[in-house]
Amino acid sequence: MITPIVILAVSAIFFVIGKIRSDIVALCTLLSLILTNVLTPAEALSGFSNPVIIMMIGLFIVGGAILQTGLAKTISGKILKTVGTNDTVILIVVMLVTAVIGAFVSNTGTVALMLPIVVSIASRARVSAKKLLMPLAFASSMGGMLTLIGTPPNLVIQEALTEAGEKGLSFFSFLPVGIVCLTVGTITLIPLCKWFLSKKDTSSEDNGKKQKSLTQLVDEYKLTEQLQILYIPQDSKLAGMTMSKLDLNNVYGLTILERRQESSINNKFIKNINQNTVNADTVFNSKDVLFVSGDSSMVKRFVEDFNLSVMKTTDKRLDFYDIGIAELVMLPSARLLGRKIRNTAFREKYNTNIVAIRRRGEYITDNLADQELKSGDILLIQGTWTNIEKLGQYEEGWVILGQPLEAASRVALTHKSHIAALIMLCMVIAMATDFIPIAPVTAVLLASVAMILCGCFRSIEDAYKTINWESVVLIAAMMPVSIALEKTGASTLLSNTLVNSLGSAGPTVLLAGIYLTTSVLSLFLSNTATAVLMAPIAMQSAAGLNITPYAFLFAVTLGASMCFASPFSTPPNALVMQAGRYTFSDYLKVGLPLQLVIGIAMVIILPFIFPY
């Protein structure tokens, strides 16, 4: 019995110190329980096969798709239009919205859905994400107290009541308790976040300064100023012609930045934009849409010579879904120095285009074919992201500025946002209702796979990159601790000792003891396991005092669910840990006072809502 308690105490010390990563501490805790024969290997590894862990992984992918498709940015923009940029107002709105969703969806699912949206809100409102993400996790747990299905401990106490022959709870029996909990929690978190979570995180800003954004490159080289969007009708002379025969760059001095199909321009709900670069073997077809850059007089001549149509649009912008741009610096050792671009066969050899040159502060975009490459030239190149990345492997005489594949990962696939929204909505409906008879973990896995298959990620690798493995390992490794405490009888001894010692002091003191005991146990056990353990003790305590058990059972579900003082006590707390760059001490400084304040408030209020 002593062994698991000692191991947990040592682990807690390392968590607080924060010198070792939390997932490594959790794994060492797990290994210690195996080596001391407290747990068998099968018991110790059971957390990694737990449906909650599988659900977490799937929700990371769903959340990543919401972010990658720009859906989070769209939703956050609408929220900001309503609430402005005041950090306190944003915190309140985030908590309210999260709590409402959390009343019907699992708190893990709620946080995973809201996390990319809240990160986007923080970025656009210039508010520290650290100040919003912990309240997001806590609000999801508070929202679970609003309805019967909001959190598993609610169902546990409902079952305890019905088995004891007491009147069961209705769907909204929890609403008064949940409203009080959310109100007290929000009021308490406002000052706590200002005091302890307001330190500005500049690491992302510093990283952002190292590489120009795609928008900055477009503006710097004035690509859109000379951009024309042309349409190839069926009677055009260009239909059926190859790029090599056209010789557009030499004859007209123009550059085709990309080629698209008409359907990808006009379909406003489900777009399947296939961006294509143009090479010597490219065959132009009728209904192709060409993005052409160059002198306007030469564009006009090109249009007249081949009977093309100029598409009228006020939104002349370049998208970077499949095709990207980057800067390439020519070194003194470059093999191509002194050659005119027309003689380098750059497009044919490297499948990329040179669309502009920066030379001694001058930007050259016209008649590029006749420009001789010189040492120190910075070429703006365009092609598929993969081909741009490969350029650095072909020659030692040039250097790619920045990291193209990282730049690509930051480009939102906005044409897929409607699909991502539809998949997310179906997942939420499946999790919140019985309309679709599947388990929540199945709904999440279906949604995550659908996001990948529908192209909401650029590649499967991008989907895997959205998974925060540190959080996954942390929760999976700490889950079996509850088995160790139950197996050795430590949890039962603790709960019985505390409750028995307070039983003679009156119902209110006993109520406080039950809440405190449940809260302490929930630091080490899952909230469901804690509720299962404490519900019969609460029932017996109420029977011993000959009073109704409702207040005591609500103290159990509150103590089990309102666990904020540890990052591994609930999956939502772990989900936001890395995104918010929190340490274990952050949870102690903010979560512990919040947990105590809510506990005091509920001990006072519960007897009024559910009289003894």
Coordinates of C-alpha atoms in Angstrom, one line a residue:
M1 CA 0.0 0.0 0.0
I2 CA 2.9 2.4 0.8
T3 CA 4.8 1.8 -2.4
P4 CA 2.4 3.4 -4.9
I5 CA 1.9 6.4 -2.6
V6 CA 5.7 6.9 -2.3
I7 CA 6.1 6.6 -6.1
L8 CA 3.3 9.1 -6.7
A9 CA 4.8 11.6 -4.2
V10 CA 8.2 11.4 -5.9
S11 CA 6.6 11.9 -9.3
A12 CA 4.6 14.9 -8.1
I13 CA 7.9 16.5 -6.9
F14 CA 9.4 16.0 -10.4
F15 CA 6.2 17.4 -12.0
V16 CA 6.4 20.5 -9.9
I17 CA 10.2 21.0 -10.4
G18 CA 9.6 20.8 -14.2
K19 CA 13.2 20.1 -15.2
I20 CA 12.2 16.8 -16.9
R21 CA 9.5 16.6 -19.5
S22 CA 6.1 15.6 -18.0
D23 CA 5.7 12.6 -20.3
I24 CA 9.1 11.2 -19.3
V25 CA 8.2 11.6 -15.6
A26 CA 4.9 9.7 -16.3
L27 CA 6.7 6.9 -18.0
C28 CA 9.2 6.6 -15.2
T29 CA 6.3 6.4 -12.7
L30 CA 4.7 3.6 -14.8
L31 CA 8.0 1.7 -15.0
S32 CA 8.5 2.1 -11.2
L33 CA 5.1 0.5 -10.6
I34 CA 6.0 -2.4 -12.8
L35 CA 9.4 -2.9 -11.3
T36 CA 8.0 -2.9 -7.8
N37 CA 5.4 -5.5 -8.9
V38 CA 2.5 -3.2 -8.0
L39 CA 1.3 -3.5 -11.6
T40 CA 1.7 -6.3 -14.2
P41 CA 2.9 -5.2 -17.6
A42 CA -0.5 -5.7 -19.0
E43 CA -2.1 -3.5 -16.3
A44 CA 0.6 -0.8 -16.8
L45 CA 0.1 -0.7 -20.5
S46 CA -3.7 -0.7 -20.4
G47 CA -3.8 3.1 -20.6
F48 CA -2.4 3.1 -24.1
S49 CA -5.4 1.0 -25.4
N50 CA -7.9 3.1 -23.5
P51 CA -10.7 4.6 -25.7
V52 CA -10.0 8.0 -24.2
I53 CA -6.4 7.9 -25.6
I54 CA -7.6 6.8 -29.0
M55 CA -10.2 9.6 -29.0
M56 CA -7.5 12.1 -28.0
I57 CA -5.4 11.1 -31.0
G58 CA -8.4 11.4 -33.4
L59 CA -9.4 14.7 -31.9
F60 CA -5.9 16.1 -32.4
I61 CA -6.3 15.3 -36.1
V62 CA -9.8 16.8 -36.3
G63 CA -8.6 20.0 -34.5
G64 CA -5.6 20.2 -36.9
A65 CA -7.9 20.0 -39.9
I66 CA -10.0 22.8 -38.5
L67 CA -6.9 24.9 -38.2
Q68 CA -5.4 23.8 -41.5
T69 CA -8.5 24.6 -43.6
G70 CA -8.8 28.1 -42.1
L71 CA -12.1 27.2 -40.4
A72 CA -10.8 28.2 -37.0
K73 CA -9.7 31.6 -38.4
T74 CA -13.2 32.2 -39.9
I75 CA -15.0 31.3 -36.7
S76 CA -12.6 33.3 -34.6
G77 CA -13.0 36.3 -36.9
K78 CA -16.8 36.2 -36.4
I79 CA -16.4 36.0 -32.6
L80 CA -14.0 38.9 -32.6
K81 CA -16.4 41.0 -34.6
T82 CA -18.9 40.5 -31.8
V83 CA -16.8 40.8 -28.7
G84 CA -13.9 43.0 -29.8
T85 CA -10.3 42.5 -28.5
N86 CA -10.7 43.1 -24.8
D87 CA -8.9 40.1 -23.2
T88 CA -11.3 39.8 -20.3
V89 CA -14.4 39.8 -22.5
I90 CA -12.8 37.2 -24.8
L91 CA -12.0 35.0 -21.8
I92 CA -15.6 35.2 -20.6
V93 CA -17.0 34.4 -24.1
V94 CA -14.6 31.5 -24.6
M95 CA -15.6 30.0 -21.3
L96 CA -19.3 30.4 -21.9
V97 CA -19.2 29.0 -25.5
T98 CA -17.0 26.1 -24.3
A99 CA -19.2 25.3 -21.3
V100 CA -22.4 25.2 -23.5
I101 CA -20.7 22.8 -25.9
G102 CA -19.3 20.8 -23.0
A103 CA -22.8 20.3 -21.7
F104 CA -23.6 18.0 -24.6
V105 CA -20.1 16.8 -25.9
S106 CA -17.4 15.1 -23.9
N107 CA -15.0 17.6 -22.3
T108 CA -12.1 16.1 -24.3
G109 CA -14.0 16.5 -27.6
T110 CA -15.0 20.1 -26.6
V111 CA -11.4 21.2 -25.9
A112 CA -10.1 19.6 -29.1
L113 CA -12.7 21.4 -31.2
M114 CA -12.3 24.7 -29.4
L115 CA -8.5 24.7 -29.1
P116 CA -7.6 25.7 -32.7
I117 CA -10.3 28.4 -32.6
V118 CA -9.1 29.8 -29.3
V119 CA -5.5 29.9 -30.6
S120 CA -6.7 31.8 -33.7
I121 CA -8.6 34.2 -31.5
A122 CA -5.6 34.9 -29.3
S123 CA -3.4 35.5 -32.3
R124 CA -5.8 37.9 -34.1
A125 CA -6.7 39.8 -30.9
R126 CA -3.0 39.8 -29.8
V127 CA -3.9 38.2 -26.5
S128 CA -1.6 35.6 -25.0
A129 CA -2.9 32.1 -25.8
K130 CA -1.6 31.1 -22.4
K131 CA -4.2 33.3 -20.9
L132 CA -7.1 31.5 -22.6
L133 CA -6.2 27.8 -23.0
M134 CA -6.2 26.8 -19.4
P135 CA -9.6 28.5 -18.8
L136 CA -10.8 26.7 -22.0
A137 CA -9.9 23.3 -20.4
F138 CA -11.5 24.2 -17.1
A139 CA -14.7 25.6 -18.7
S140 CA -15.2 22.3 -20.5
S141 CA -15.3 20.5 -17.1
M142 CA -17.6 23.1 -15.7
G143 CA -19.9 22.7 -18.7
G144 CA -20.2 19.0 -18.0
M145 CA -22.1 20.0 -14.8
L146 CA -24.9 21.6 -16.8
T147 CA -26.6 18.3 -18.0
L148 CA -26.9 14.7 -17.0
I149 CA -24.8 13.5 -19.9
G150 CA -22.1 16.3 -19.6
T151 CA -19.6 14.1 -17.7
P152 CA -19.4 10.4 -16.7
P153 CA -19.5 11.1 -12.9
N154 CA -23.0 12.6 -13.4
L155 CA -24.2 9.2 -14.7
V156 CA -22.4 7.4 -11.9
I157 CA -24.4 9.3 -9.2
Q158 CA -27.6 8.9 -11.2
E159 CA -27.1 5.1 -11.1
A160 CA -26.3 5.2 -7.4
L161 CA -29.5 6.9 -6.7
T162 CA -31.7 4.6 -8.8
E163 CA -30.1 1.5 -7.3
A164 CA -30.8 2.8 -3.8
G165 CA -34.5 3.3 -4.7
E166 CA -34.2 7.2 -4.6
K167 CA -35.8 9.4 -7.2
G168 CA -33.6 9.7 -10.3
L169 CA -32.2 12.9 -11.7
S170 CA -33.6 14.5 -14.9
F171 CA -31.6 15.8 -17.8
F172 CA -31.4 19.3 -16.4
S173 CA -31.3 18.5 -12.7
F174 CA -27.7 19.6 -12.8
L175 CA -28.4 23.0 -14.4
P176 CA -28.6 25.1 -11.2
V177 CA -25.4 23.5 -9.9
G178 CA -23.7 24.0 -13.2
I179 CA -24.6 27.6 -13.5
V180 CA -23.3 28.4 -10.1
C181 CA -20.1 26.5 -10.8
L182 CA -19.6 28.3 -14.1
T183 CA -20.3 31.7 -12.6
V184 CA -18.0 31.2 -9.6
G185 CA -15.3 29.7 -11.8
T186 CA -15.4 32.5 -14.4
I187 CA -15.3 35.2 -11.7
T188 CA -12.4 33.5 -10.0
L189 CA -10.4 32.8 -13.2
I190 CA -10.4 36.4 -14.4
P191 CA -8.0 37.7 -11.7
L192 CA -6.0 34.4 -11.5
C193 CA -5.3 34.5 -15.2
K194 CA -4.2 38.1 -15.0
W195 CA -1.9 37.4 -12.1
F196 CA -0.3 34.1 -13.2
L197 CA -0.8 33.6 -16.9
S198 CA -0.1 37.1 -18.4
K199 CA 3.6 36.6 -19.2
K200 CA 4.0 37.2 -22.9
D201 CA 5.3 34.3 -25.0
T202 CA 7.7 35.8 -27.6
S203 CA 9.1 32.5 -29.0
S204 CA 6.5 32.3 -31.8
E205 CA 7.1 35.9 -32.7
D206 CA 10.8 35.5 -32.8
N207 CA 10.4 32.4 -35.0
G208 CA 8.1 34.3 -37.3
K209 CA 10.7 37.0 -37.9
K210 CA 13.3 34.6 -39.3
Q211 CA 11.4 33.9 -42.5
K212 CA 9.2 36.1 -44.7
S213 CA 5.6 35.1 -45.0
L214 CA 4.1 34.3 -48.4
T215 CA 2.0 37.4 -48.3
Q216 CA 5.1 39.5 -47.6
L217 CA 6.9 38.0 -50.6
V218 CA 3.9 38.7 -52.9
D219 CA 3.7 42.3 -51.7
E220 CA 7.5 42.8 -51.9
Y221 CA 7.7 41.6 -55.5
K222 CA 4.4 43.2 -56.4
L223 CA 3.2 40.0 -58.1
T224 CA -0.5 40.8 -58.0
E225 CA 0.0 44.2 -59.6
Q226 CA 0.8 42.6 -62.9
L227 CA -1.4 39.6 -62.4
Q228 CA -4.1 38.8 -65.0
I229 CA -6.5 35.9 -64.9
L230 CA -7.2 34.6 -68.4
Y231 CA -9.8 32.0 -69.6
I232 CA -9.3 29.7 -72.6
P233 CA -12.7 29.5 -74.5
Q234 CA -13.4 26.6 -76.9
D235 CA -12.6 28.5 -80.0
S236 CA -9.2 29.7 -78.7
K237 CA -6.1 29.0 -80.8
L238 CA -4.4 28.1 -77.5
A239 CA -6.5 25.0 -76.9
G240 CA -4.5 22.0 -77.8
M241 CA -1.2 23.8 -78.0
T242 CA 1.9 22.9 -75.9
M243 CA 3.9 25.3 -73.8
S244 CA 7.1 24.6 -75.8
K245 CA 5.3 25.6 -79.1
L246 CA 3.8 28.7 -77.5
D247 CA 7.2 30.0 -76.2
L248 CA 5.4 32.5 -74.1
N249 CA 8.3 33.9 -72.2
N250 CA 10.5 34.6 -75.2
V251 CA 7.8 36.0 -77.5
Y252 CA 5.7 37.9 -75.0
G253 CA 7.9 38.2 -71.9
L254 CA 5.1 36.7 -69.8
T255 CA 5.1 34.1 -67.1
I256 CA 2.2 31.6 -66.4
L257 CA 2.2 31.3 -62.6
E258 CA -0.4 28.5 -62.5
R259 CA -3.1 26.7 -64.5
R260 CA -6.5 25.7 -63.1
Q261 CA -9.8 24.2 -64.3
E262 CA -12.9 26.3 -64.5
S263 CA -14.8 24.1 -62.0
S264 CA -12.4 24.9 -59.2
I265 CA -13.0 28.6 -59.7
N266 CA -16.9 28.6 -59.8
N267 CA -17.9 25.9 -57.4
K268 CA -18.4 27.8 -54.2
F269 CA -19.3 25.1 -51.7
I270 CA -17.1 22.1 -52.4
K271 CA -14.0 23.2 -54.3
N272 CA -11.4 20.8 -55.5
I273 CA -8.7 23.1 -56.6
N274 CA -5.9 21.4 -58.5
Q275 CA -3.1 23.9 -59.0
N276 CA -0.7 23.0 -61.8
T277 CA 2.6 24.6 -62.8
V278 CA 3.4 24.8 -66.5
N279 CA 6.3 23.1 -68.2
A280 CA 7.4 22.5 -71.8
D281 CA 5.1 19.5 -72.2
T282 CA 2.0 21.2 -70.8
V283 CA -1.0 21.0 -73.2
F284 CA -3.5 23.8 -72.8
N285 CA -7.2 22.9 -72.9
S286 CA -10.4 24.8 -73.4
K287 CA -11.9 26.0 -70.1
D288 CA -8.4 26.3 -68.5
V289 CA -7.8 29.3 -66.3
L290 CA -4.4 30.9 -66.5
F291 CA -2.8 33.1 -63.9
V292 CA -0.4 35.3 -66.0
S293 CA 2.2 37.8 -64.8
G294 CA 3.9 40.4 -67.0
D295 CA 3.5 43.8 -68.8
S296 CA -0.1 44.7 -69.3
S297 CA 0.5 45.6 -73.0
M298 CA 2.0 42.2 -73.7
V299 CA -0.9 40.5 -71.9
K300 CA -3.3 42.4 -74.1
R301 CA -1.4 41.3 -77.2
F302 CA -1.3 37.7 -76.0
V303 CA -5.1 37.8 -75.4
E304 CA -5.8 39.2 -78.8
D305 CA -3.5 36.8 -80.6
F306 CA -5.1 33.7 -79.1
N307 CA -8.7 34.8 -78.6
L308 CA -8.6 34.6 -74.8
S309 CA -10.9 36.1 -72.3
V310 CA -9.8 38.3 -69.4
M311 CA -11.7 37.2 -66.2
K312 CA -13.1 40.2 -64.4
T313 CA -12.5 39.9 -60.7
T314 CA -11.8 42.3 -57.9
D315 CA -9.9 39.6 -55.9
K316 CA -6.7 39.1 -57.8
R317 CA -4.7 37.0 -55.4
L318 CA -2.5 34.0 -55.5
D319 CA -3.3 30.8 -53.5
F320 CA -0.6 28.5 -52.3
Y321 CA -2.3 25.2 -51.8
D322 CA -0.2 23.0 -54.1
I323 CA 2.1 25.7 -55.6
G324 CA 4.3 27.9 -53.6
I325 CA 7.0 30.6 -53.9
A326 CA 10.4 31.0 -52.2
E327 CA 13.6 33.0 -52.6
L328 CA 16.8 31.5 -53.9
V329 CA 20.2 33.3 -53.5
M330 CA 22.8 32.8 -56.2
L331 CA 26.3 32.3 -54.7
P332 CA 29.6 33.2 -56.5
S333 CA 30.1 29.5 -57.2
A334 CA 26.8 29.1 -59.0
R335 CA 27.2 27.2 -62.3
L336 CA 24.5 29.2 -64.0
L337 CA 26.1 32.7 -63.5
G338 CA 26.5 34.7 -66.7
R339 CA 23.7 32.9 -68.5
K340 CA 20.5 34.4 -69.7
I341 CA 17.5 32.7 -68.1
R342 CA 16.2 31.6 -71.5
N343 CA 19.4 29.5 -71.9
T344 CA 19.4 27.9 -68.5
A345 CA 16.5 25.5 -69.1
F346 CA 15.6 26.2 -65.5
R347 CA 11.9 25.2 -65.8
E348 CA 12.8 22.0 -67.7
K349 CA 15.5 20.8 -65.3
Y350 CA 14.0 21.8 -62.0
N351 CA 10.3 22.0 -62.7
T352 CA 10.2 25.5 -61.2
N353 CA 9.8 28.9 -62.7
I354 CA 11.7 32.1 -62.1
V355 CA 9.1 34.8 -61.7
A356 CA 11.2 37.8 -60.4
I357 CA 14.7 38.9 -59.6
R358 CA 15.9 41.1 -56.7
R359 CA 19.2 42.7 -57.6
R360 CA 20.8 45.4 -55.4
G361 CA 17.4 46.5 -54.2
E362 CA 15.8 46.6 -57.7
Y363 CA 12.9 44.2 -58.5
I364 CA 12.9 42.8 -62.0
T365 CA 9.7 41.2 -63.3
D366 CA 9.6 42.1 -67.1
N367 CA 11.6 40.4 -69.9
L368 CA 13.1 37.9 -67.5
A369 CA 14.2 35.6 -70.3
D370 CA 16.8 38.1 -71.3
Q371 CA 18.2 38.7 -67.8
E372 CA 21.7 37.3 -67.1
L373 CA 22.1 35.7 -63.7
K374 CA 24.6 37.4 -61.4
S375 CA 26.2 36.6 -58.1
G376 CA 24.1 37.9 -55.3
D377 CA 20.9 37.8 -57.3
I378 CA 17.9 36.7 -55.3
L379 CA 15.5 34.8 -57.5
L380 CA 11.8 34.5 -56.6
I381 CA 11.0 31.0 -57.7
Q382 CA 7.6 29.3 -58.1
G383 CA 6.6 25.6 -58.3
T384 CA 5.1 22.8 -56.3
W385 CA 6.2 22.9 -52.6
T386 CA 8.0 19.5 -53.1
N387 CA 10.0 20.7 -56.1
I388 CA 11.0 23.9 -54.4
E389 CA 12.3 21.9 -51.4
K390 CA 14.3 19.7 -53.8
L391 CA 16.1 22.7 -55.4
G392 CA 18.6 22.8 -52.5
Q393 CA 19.7 19.2 -53.4
Y394 CA 20.5 19.9 -57.0
E395 CA 23.2 22.6 -56.8
E396 CA 25.7 23.8 -54.2
G397 CA 25.8 27.2 -55.9
W398 CA 22.6 28.5 -54.5
V399 CA 20.7 28.6 -51.2
I400 CA 17.0 28.4 -50.5
L401 CA 15.9 31.0 -48.0
G402 CA 13.7 29.6 -45.2
Q403 CA 12.1 26.2 -45.2
P404 CA 9.5 25.8 -48.0
L405 CA 7.7 22.8 -46.5
E406 CA 7.3 24.6 -43.2
A407 CA 5.9 27.6 -45.1
A408 CA 3.5 25.2 -46.9
S409 CA 2.2 23.8 -43.7
R410 CA 1.2 27.3 -42.6
V411 CA -1.0 27.9 -45.7
A412 CA -4.6 27.4 -44.9
L413 CA -6.5 25.1 -47.3
T414 CA -9.5 27.5 -47.3
H415 CA -11.2 25.8 -50.2
K416 CA -11.7 22.8 -47.9
S417 CA -13.2 24.7 -44.9
H418 CA -16.8 23.9 -45.8
I419 CA -16.0 20.2 -45.9
A420 CA -14.1 20.4 -42.5
A421 CA -17.1 22.2 -41.0
L422 CA -19.6 19.5 -42.3
I423 CA -17.4 16.7 -40.9
M424 CA -17.0 18.4 -37.6
L425 CA -20.8 19.0 -37.4
C426 CA -21.6 15.4 -38.1
M427 CA -19.1 14.3 -35.4
V428 CA -20.6 16.6 -32.8
I429 CA -24.1 15.3 -33.6
A430 CA -23.0 11.7 -33.3
M431 CA -21.3 12.4 -30.0
A432 CA -24.1 14.5 -28.5
T433 CA -27.1 12.4 -29.5
D434 CA -28.2 8.9 -30.1
F435 CA -29.4 9.7 -33.6
I436 CA -26.3 7.9 -35.0
P437 CA -25.9 4.7 -32.9
I438 CA -22.1 4.7 -32.6
A439 CA -19.7 5.2 -29.7
P440 CA -18.0 8.6 -29.4
V441 CA -14.6 7.2 -30.0
T442 CA -15.9 5.7 -33.3
A443 CA -17.4 9.0 -34.3
V444 CA -14.0 10.7 -33.7
L445 CA -12.0 8.2 -35.6
L446 CA -14.5 8.4 -38.6
A447 CA -14.2 12.2 -38.5
S448 CA -10.4 12.1 -38.4
V449 CA -10.1 9.7 -41.3
A450 CA -12.7 11.7 -43.3
M451 CA -10.6 14.8 -42.8
I452 CA -7.6 13.1 -44.3
L453 CA -9.5 11.5 -47.2
C454 CA -11.3 14.7 -48.1
G455 CA -8.0 16.6 -48.5
C456 CA -8.2 18.8 -45.4
F457 CA -4.5 18.1 -45.0
R458 CA -1.9 18.4 -47.6
S459 CA -0.6 14.9 -46.7
I460 CA -1.0 12.2 -44.2
E461 CA 2.3 13.2 -42.7
D462 CA 0.8 16.7 -42.0
A463 CA -2.1 15.0 -40.2
Y464 CA 0.3 13.0 -38.0
K465 CA 2.2 16.1 -37.1
T466 CA -0.9 17.6 -35.5
I467 CA -0.9 14.9 -32.8
N468 CA 0.7 16.1 -29.5
W469 CA 2.4 12.9 -28.5
E470 CA 3.7 14.3 -25.2
S471 CA 0.1 14.8 -24.0
V472 CA -1.0 11.4 -25.3
V473 CA 1.9 9.6 -23.5
L474 CA 1.3 11.7 -20.3
I475 CA -2.3 10.7 -19.9
A476 CA -1.8 7.1 -21.1
A477 CA 1.0 6.5 -18.6
M478 CA -0.8 8.1 -15.7
M479 CA -4.1 6.2 -16.2
P480 CA -2.9 2.9 -14.7
V481 CA -2.0 4.7 -11.4
S482 CA -5.7 4.4 -10.5
I483 CA -5.4 0.7 -10.9
A484 CA -2.4 0.7 -8.5
L485 CA -4.2 2.7 -5.9
E486 CA -7.3 0.6 -6.0
K487 CA -5.4 -2.7 -6.2
T488 CA -3.4 -1.9 -3.0
G489 CA -6.4 -0.5 -1.2
A490 CA -4.8 2.9 -0.7
S491 CA -7.7 4.8 -2.3
T492 CA -10.3 3.0 -0.2
L493 CA -8.4 3.5 3.0
L494 CA -8.0 7.2 2.3
S495 CA -11.7 7.8 1.5
N496 CA -13.0 5.8 4.5
T497 CA -10.6 7.4 7.0
L498 CA -11.5 11.0 6.0
V499 CA -15.2 10.4 5.8
N500 CA -15.4 8.4 9.1
S501 CA -13.4 11.0 11.0
L502 CA -15.8 13.8 9.9
G503 CA -19.1 12.0 10.2
S504 CA -19.8 13.1 13.8
A505 CA -19.2 16.8 13.1
G506 CA -22.5 17.3 11.2
P507 CA -23.8 17.1 7.6
T508 CA -22.1 20.2 6.3
V509 CA -18.7 19.3 7.6
L510 CA -19.2 15.8 6.3
L511 CA -20.2 17.3 2.9
A512 CA -17.0 19.3 2.9
G513 CA -15.1 16.1 3.7
I514 CA -16.6 14.2 0.9
Y515 CA -15.9 17.0 -1.6
L516 CA -12.3 17.3 -0.3
T517 CA -11.7 13.5 -0.4
T518 CA -13.1 13.2 -3.9
S519 CA -10.9 16.1 -5.1
V520 CA -7.8 14.6 -3.6
L521 CA -8.5 11.2 -5.2
S522 CA -9.3 12.8 -8.6
L523 CA -5.7 14.1 -8.7
F524 CA -4.6 10.5 -9.1
L525 CA -7.6 8.5 -10.4
S526 CA -9.8 9.2 -13.4
N527 CA -12.9 11.2 -12.6
T528 CA -15.1 8.2 -13.4
A529 CA -13.1 5.8 -11.1
T530 CA -13.2 8.4 -8.3
A531 CA -17.0 8.8 -8.6
V532 CA -17.5 5.0 -8.6
L533 CA -15.4 4.7 -5.5
M534 CA -17.0 7.7 -3.6
A535 CA -20.7 7.4 -4.6
P536 CA -21.5 4.4 -2.3
I537 CA -19.5 6.0 0.6
A538 CA -21.6 9.2 0.1
M539 CA -24.8 7.1 0.1
Q540 CA -23.8 5.3 3.3
S541 CA -22.8 8.6 5.0
A542 CA -26.2 10.1 4.2
A543 CA -28.0 7.0 5.4
G544 CA -26.0 7.1 8.6
L545 CA -27.1 10.6 9.3
N546 CA -30.7 9.8 8.2
I547 CA -30.7 12.6 5.5
T548 CA -31.3 12.7 1.8
P549 CA -28.2 11.8 -0.2
Y550 CA -28.5 14.3 -3.1
A551 CA -26.2 17.0 -1.8
F552 CA -23.5 14.4 -0.9
L553 CA -23.7 12.8 -4.3
F554 CA -23.4 16.1 -6.0
A555 CA -20.3 16.8 -3.9
V556 CA -18.9 13.6 -5.3
T557 CA -19.5 14.5 -9.0
L558 CA -18.3 18.0 -8.4
G559 CA -15.1 16.9 -6.7
A560 CA -14.5 14.3 -9.4
S561 CA -15.0 16.7 -12.3
M562 CA -13.6 20.0 -10.9
C563 CA -10.0 18.8 -10.8
F564 CA -7.8 21.7 -12.0
A565 CA -4.7 21.4 -9.9
S566 CA -2.8 18.9 -12.1
P567 CA -2.2 18.6 -15.9
F568 CA -2.8 14.8 -15.9
S569 CA -5.9 14.8 -13.8
T570 CA -8.2 15.2 -16.8
P571 CA -7.5 14.8 -20.6
P572 CA -8.6 18.5 -21.3
N573 CA -5.9 19.7 -18.9
A574 CA -3.3 17.7 -20.7
L575 CA -4.6 18.7 -24.2
V576 CA -3.8 22.4 -23.6
M577 CA -0.5 21.9 -21.7
Q578 CA 1.8 22.1 -24.7
A579 CA -0.2 24.5 -26.7
G580 CA -0.2 26.9 -23.8
R581 CA 3.4 26.2 -22.8
Y582 CA 2.2 25.5 -19.2
T583 CA 4.3 24.0 -16.4
F584 CA 3.0 21.9 -13.6
S585 CA 3.3 24.9 -11.3
D586 CA 1.0 26.9 -13.5
Y587 CA -1.8 24.4 -12.8
L588 CA -1.0 24.6 -9.1
K589 CA -1.1 28.4 -9.1
V590 CA -4.3 28.8 -11.0
G591 CA -6.1 25.4 -10.7
L592 CA -5.7 24.8 -7.0
P593 CA -7.2 28.2 -5.8
L594 CA -10.0 27.7 -8.4
Q595 CA -10.7 24.2 -7.1
L596 CA -10.8 25.5 -3.5
V597 CA -13.0 28.4 -4.2
I598 CA -15.5 26.3 -6.1
G599 CA -15.4 23.7 -3.3
I600 CA -16.2 26.3 -0.6
A601 CA -19.0 27.8 -2.8
M602 CA -20.6 24.4 -3.5
V603 CA -20.4 23.3 0.2
I604 CA -22.3 26.5 1.1
I605 CA -24.8 26.3 -1.8
L606 CA -25.6 22.6 -2.2
P607 CA -27.6 22.4 1.0
F608 CA -29.9 25.2 -0.3
I609 CA -30.4 23.5 -3.7
F610 CA -30.8 20.0 -2.2
P611 CA -31.9 20.4 1.5
Y612 CA -30.9 17.7 3.9

